[in-house]
Short mmCIF file of C-alpha atoms in Angstrom, two decimals:
data_model
loop_
_atom_site.label_atom_id
_atom_site.label_comp_id
_atom_site.label_asym_id
_atom_site.label_seq_id
_atom_site.Cartn_x
_atom_site.Cartn_y
_atom_site.Cartn_z
CA UNK D 10 -10.41 14.52 -6.01
CA UNK D 11 -9.40 11.82 -8.45
CA UNK D 12 -6.91 12.74 -11.13
CA UNK D 13 -6.00 10.26 -13.85
CA UNK D 14 -3.30 10.79 -16.46
CA UNK D 15 -2.92 8.37 -19.35
CA UNK D 16 0.18 7.97 -21.49
CA UNK D 17 1.83 5.54 -23.85
CA UNK D 18 -0.30 5.92 -26.94
CA UNK D 19 1.13 6.36 -30.40
CA UNK D 20 1.28 5.10 -33.95
CA UNK D 21 2.09 1.43 -34.47
CA UNK D 22 1.86 -1.03 -37.34
CA UNK D 23 -0.60 -3.88 -37.29
CA UNK D 24 0.81 -6.76 -35.28
CA UNK D 25 2.78 -4.43 -33.04
CA UNK D 26 2.54 -3.71 -29.34
CA UNK D 27 2.03 -0.76 -27.03
CA UNK D 28 1.78 -0.37 -23.29
CA UNK D 29 -0.56 2.27 -21.91
CA UNK D 30 -0.19 3.68 -18.41
CA UNK D 31 -2.64 5.55 -16.22
CA UNK D 32 -1.30 7.25 -13.12
CA UNK D 33 -3.81 8.12 -10.41
CA UNK D 34 -3.53 10.76 -7.72
CA UNK D 35 -5.76 12.10 -4.99
CA UNK D 36 -6.98 8.65 -4.00
CA UNK D 37 -5.98 5.56 -2.04
CA UNK D 38 -5.29 3.74 -5.29
CA UNK D 39 -5.23 0.24 -3.87
CA UNK D 40 -8.89 0.52 -2.92
CA UNK D 41 -10.07 1.46 -6.39
CA UNK D 42 -11.34 -0.66 -9.26
CA UNK D 43 -9.86 0.48 -12.56
CA UNK D 44 -10.85 0.13 -16.16
CA UNK D 45 -9.71 0.95 -19.66
CA UNK D 46 -12.20 2.22 -22.23
CA UNK D 47 -11.74 3.25 -25.83
CA UNK D 48 -13.61 5.41 -28.28
CA UNK D 49 -13.10 5.25 -32.03
CA UNK D 50 -14.21 8.10 -34.29
CA UNK D 51 -17.97 8.07 -34.77
CA UNK D 52 -18.46 5.26 -32.28
CA UNK D 53 -19.55 4.99 -28.68
CA UNK D 54 -17.04 4.59 -25.91
CA UNK D 55 -16.63 0.90 -25.06
CA UNK D 56 -15.20 -0.97 -22.12
CA UNK D 57 -11.98 -2.80 -22.92
CA UNK D 58 -10.77 -4.27 -19.64
CA UNK D 59 -11.25 -3.99 -15.90
CA UNK D 60 -9.25 -4.87 -12.82
CA UNK D 61 -10.64 -4.97 -9.31
CA UNK D 62 -8.89 -3.74 -6.19
CA UNK D 63 -7.77 -7.31 -5.52
CA UNK D 64 -6.53 -7.89 -9.06
CA UNK D 65 -9.32 -9.81 -10.76
CA UNK D 66 -9.45 -9.00 -14.46
CA UNK D 67 -12.02 -9.05 -17.25
CA UNK D 68 -11.79 -8.29 -20.96
CA UNK D 69 -14.08 -7.65 -23.86
CA UNK D 70 -14.09 -10.59 -26.25
CA UNK D 71 -12.34 -8.77 -29.09
CA UNK D 72 -9.20 -8.11 -27.04
CA UNK D 73 -9.04 -11.21 -24.84
CA UNK D 74 -5.74 -12.98 -25.38
CA UNK D 75 -4.13 -9.87 -26.92
CA UNK D 76 -4.47 -7.27 -24.15
CA UNK D 77 -3.46 -7.54 -20.50
CA UNK D 78 -4.55 -5.16 -17.76
CA UNK D 79 -2.45 -4.94 -14.61
CA UNK D 80 -1.84 -2.62 -11.71
CA UNK D 81 1.06 -1.52 -9.54
CA UNK D 82 -0.34 -0.16 -6.31
CA UNK D 83 3.06 1.10 -5.20
CA UNK D 84 3.14 3.37 -8.27
CA UNK D 85 -0.58 4.24 -8.31
CA UNK D 86 -0.62 3.01 -11.89
CA UNK D 87 -2.76 0.77 -14.04
CA UNK D 88 -1.39 -0.59 -17.31
CA UNK D 89 -2.82 -1.94 -20.51
CA UNK D 90 -0.36 -4.09 -22.44
CA UNK D 91 -1.61 -4.38 -26.01
CA UNK D 92 -0.17 -6.94 -28.41
CA UNK D 93 -1.07 -8.18 -31.89
CA UNK D 94 -2.68 -4.84 -32.53
CA UNK D 95 -5.20 -4.49 -35.33
CA UNK D 96 -6.40 -1.42 -37.22
CA UNK D 97 -9.75 -1.79 -35.49
CA UNK D 98 -8.01 -1.14 -32.16
CA UNK D 99 -7.46 2.46 -33.29
CA UNK D 100 -9.15 4.74 -30.75
CA UNK D 101 -8.62 7.15 -27.90
CA UNK D 102 -8.05 5.06 -24.79
CA UNK D 103 -9.28 6.29 -21.42
CA UNK D 104 -8.89 4.99 -17.90
CA UNK D 105 -11.68 5.01 -15.38
CA UNK D 106 -11.57 4.69 -11.62
CA UNK D 107 -14.05 4.16 -8.83
CA UNK D 108 -14.29 2.57 -5.42
CA UNK D 109 -17.17 0.49 -6.76
CA UNK D 110 -16.35 -2.05 -9.45
CA UNK D 111 -19.78 -1.78 -11.06
CA UNK D 112 -19.37 1.99 -11.37
CA UNK D 113 -16.28 1.35 -13.50
CA UNK D 114 -18.19 -1.21 -15.58
CA UNK D 115 -20.95 1.36 -16.06
CA UNK D 116 -18.54 4.14 -16.95
CA UNK D 117 -19.63 6.20 -13.95
CA UNK D 118 -16.19 6.57 -12.38
CA UNK D 119 -13.66 9.35 -12.88
CA UNK D 120 -12.02 9.76 -16.29
CA UNK D 121 -8.62 10.67 -17.56
CA UNK D 122 -8.03 12.81 -20.64
CA UNK D 123 -7.25 9.89 -22.93
CA UNK D 124 -4.34 8.80 -25.09
CA UNK D 125 -4.54 8.20 -28.84
CA UNK D 126 -3.67 4.78 -30.25
CA UNK D 127 -3.43 4.47 -34.02
CA UNK D 128 -2.77 1.13 -35.70
CA UNK D 129 -1.82 1.25 -39.37
CA UNK D 130 -2.45 -1.63 -41.75
#
């Protein structure tokens, strides 16, 4: 059974940085594709970034160049380094995991509980 625990959220001023972490358990982490999603109040959950089991990454256009997704298989952890944060980045951030990359892209993998990121102007 996949368990995902996110951390690292908080309140930050515009232009600041945060690093989110998602620790996985119950799986052979290195075999899993991982993704970060976010959901702002009143909006649908949206895909932010993905990383395959071999480390290939993809980003939504609005965060490309500001956010970096990475993984540490020895620590069963996926990270989202967020820089140059904007108020529109405010959301609950969730990680998603699945053996199939396209399941992560489709939001059909397992979810964590989320961590709140608030960016003040």
